[in-house]
Amino acid sequence: MDALVTTLQAEKSHSTQGLCGKLIQNVMNQLLSTEQDQAQLIELLPLLLSVWEGSTEVTACCLAHLKACIKTLDSTPSDIFLFNCWRIIKQIAEQEIDDKSKKMLTAVVCQFLKHKMPTGLYREILTGISSIMEKMSTPIRLADFLSESFNIGGAISLMSLHGLFILMHKFNLDYPDFYKKMYSMFEPQVFGAKYRARFFHLADTFLSSTHLPSYLIAAFAKRLSRMCLHAPASGAHIAVPFVLNLISRHPACEVLLHRVSGAEVLDSDPYLEDEEDMSKCRALDSCLWELQTLERHYDPTLSQKAKKRQIQEEDLSVILDNTSSDIISSEAKKIKGEVPMTFIKPSGLEMPETFVL
């Protein structure tokens, strides 16, 4: 592959367009192997495409051959072929393509996604689909794929959230019960998820609208506060400012922090944690006593955050990737060189004269 690219670059001044069609077909046949992982060769594909001046036409030629190969597949293609195919699609989507190629890319992606994928490839597709959607002529055709992925639950739902957000934000996709589904995703294990930072960033974006009803915002704030009681310190560091951001955007929810009516001590929390319907979970009737509990947290920084409860917008991007190691390192830097251990420096084993039994 290296030798081929070097040769074509040397012959760039001559007409190589006659070789283009047959050459691309042979190269694509090699890359779309059903038995050998061609990841290293596929990484060199952009170099090959850049050799020709009319690279958009060459890209279209690759897509046409790819589309023909996918159409002729049997019902159960090999996992290796599917991985090779997806990596070629990603490499082509990174190139500059014209409108004709965008339509062809859309057809190739939709045809490819009809096949049953191995779990590893399925996750790889969900994490990379957002960059490919930008080059597709009609990304809305991915609505069914992303909606079904979002309904699966667990890590798959987390990974499909970004692509679904693009369709809702830029292409006016109407997804019924979206917030109800996202509400169910707020569980303690989300703090240990690999895609935690992306999830909280997107959740913060989804809940940033001031037109959302107060009961919905209160339900998210209450559920996340309850999760803090079981979360690691790194997760609670994200959750507390997240909750305060929600309240700062929706003043009607300040009653959760400053409830002045009713009994000072509640025998039970009116919030129904197991209720899936946010309009019936009675979050607005409750209060965020969980934040008061966090005032006694072993992490002094988190304890201070819970005590201040500043109702103002805070940028979450600087803390989304924080881990427990980062928190420990930060606290270790605050320790002074000399720490007093006793009031009277001992000179030996004898008791001081002022000591009283």
CSV table of N, CA and C in Angstrom, one decimal, residues 5 7 15 57 59 65 69 79 98 109 111 117 201 207 265-266 272-273 293 304 314 316 331 340:
chain,number,residue,atom,x,y,z
A,5,VAL,N,1.0,4.1,-3.0
A,5,VAL,CA,0.8,5.5,-2.8
A,5,VAL,C,2.0,6.3,-3.3
A,7,THR,N,4.2,5.4,-5.6
A,7,THR,CA,4.2,5.4,-7.1
A,7,THR,C,3.2,6.3,-7.7
A,15,SER,N,-1.3,11.3,-16.5
A,15,SER,CA,-2.7,11.0,-16.3
A,15,SER,C,-2.9,9.6,-15.7
A,57,GLU,N,-14.4,12.5,-6.9
A,57,GLU,CA,-14.9,11.5,-7.8
A,57,GLU,C,-14.3,10.1,-7.3
A,59,THR,N,-13.7,9.3,-4.2
A,59,THR,CA,-14.4,9.0,-3.1
A,59,THR,C,-15.8,8.4,-3.5
A,65,HIS,N,-18.5,1.2,-4.9
A,65,HIS,CA,-18.1,-0.2,-4.7
A,65,HIS,C,-18.5,-0.7,-3.3
A,69,CYS,N,-20.9,-4.0,-2.6
A,69,CYS,CA,-20.5,-5.1,-1.7
A,69,CYS,C,-21.5,-5.4,-0.6
A,79,ASP,N,-17.8,-11.1,11.3
A,79,ASP,CA,-17.5,-9.9,12.1
A,79,ASP,C,-16.4,-9.1,11.6
A,98,ASP,N,-18.8,15.7,-2.1
A,98,ASP,CA,-19.8,16.5,-2.7
A,98,ASP,C,-21.2,16.0,-2.4
A,109,VAL,N,-24.5,3.8,4.7
A,109,VAL,CA,-24.6,3.7,6.2
A,109,VAL,C,-25.9,3.0,6.5
A,111,GLN,N,-27.8,1.0,4.7
A,111,GLN,CA,-27.7,-0.4,4.3
A,111,GLN,C,-26.8,-1.2,5.2
A,117,MET,N,-24.9,-6.7,14.3
A,117,MET,CA,-23.5,-6.3,14.7
A,117,MET,C,-23.0,-7.0,15.9
A,201,HIS,N,-22.6,15.9,30.4
A,201,HIS,CA,-22.5,17.0,29.6
A,201,HIS,C,-23.8,17.2,28.7
A,207,LEU,N,-31.3,19.7,29.8
A,207,LEU,CA,-32.1,20.3,30.9
A,207,LEU,C,-31.8,21.8,31.0
A,265,VAL,N,-39.3,19.2,60.9
A,265,VAL,CA,-38.7,17.8,60.8
A,265,VAL,C,-39.8,16.9,60.2
A,266,LEU,N,-39.4,16.2,59.1
A,266,LEU,CA,-40.3,15.3,58.4
A,266,LEU,C,-40.1,13.9,58.9
A,272,LEU,N,-41.3,10.1,45.9
A,272,LEU,CA,-41.5,8.7,45.6
A,272,LEU,C,-40.4,8.3,44.7
A,273,GLU,N,-39.4,7.6,45.2
A,273,GLU,CA,-38.2,7.3,44.4
A,273,GLU,C,-38.4,6.3,43.3
A,293,THR,N,-27.0,16.4,54.3
A,293,THR,CA,-26.2,15.2,54.7
A,293,THR,C,-24.8,15.3,54.2
A,304,GLN,N,-17.8,21.6,51.7
A,304,GLN,CA,-18.0,23.0,51.5
A,304,GLN,C,-18.9,23.4,50.4
A,314,GLU,N,-22.6,27.2,37.0
A,314,GLU,CA,-21.2,26.8,37.1
A,314,GLU,C,-20.9,25.9,35.9
A,316,LEU,N,-19.5,23.0,34.1
A,316,LEU,CA,-19.3,21.6,34.5
A,316,LEU,C,-18.1,21.0,33.8
A,331,GLU,N,-6.2,17.3,47.5
A,331,GLU,CA,-6.2,17.4,48.9
A,331,GLU,C,-4.8,17.2,49.5
A,340,PRO,N,1.3,19.7,63.6
A,340,PRO,CA,1.5,19.5,65.1
A,340,PRO,C,0.7,18.3,65.6
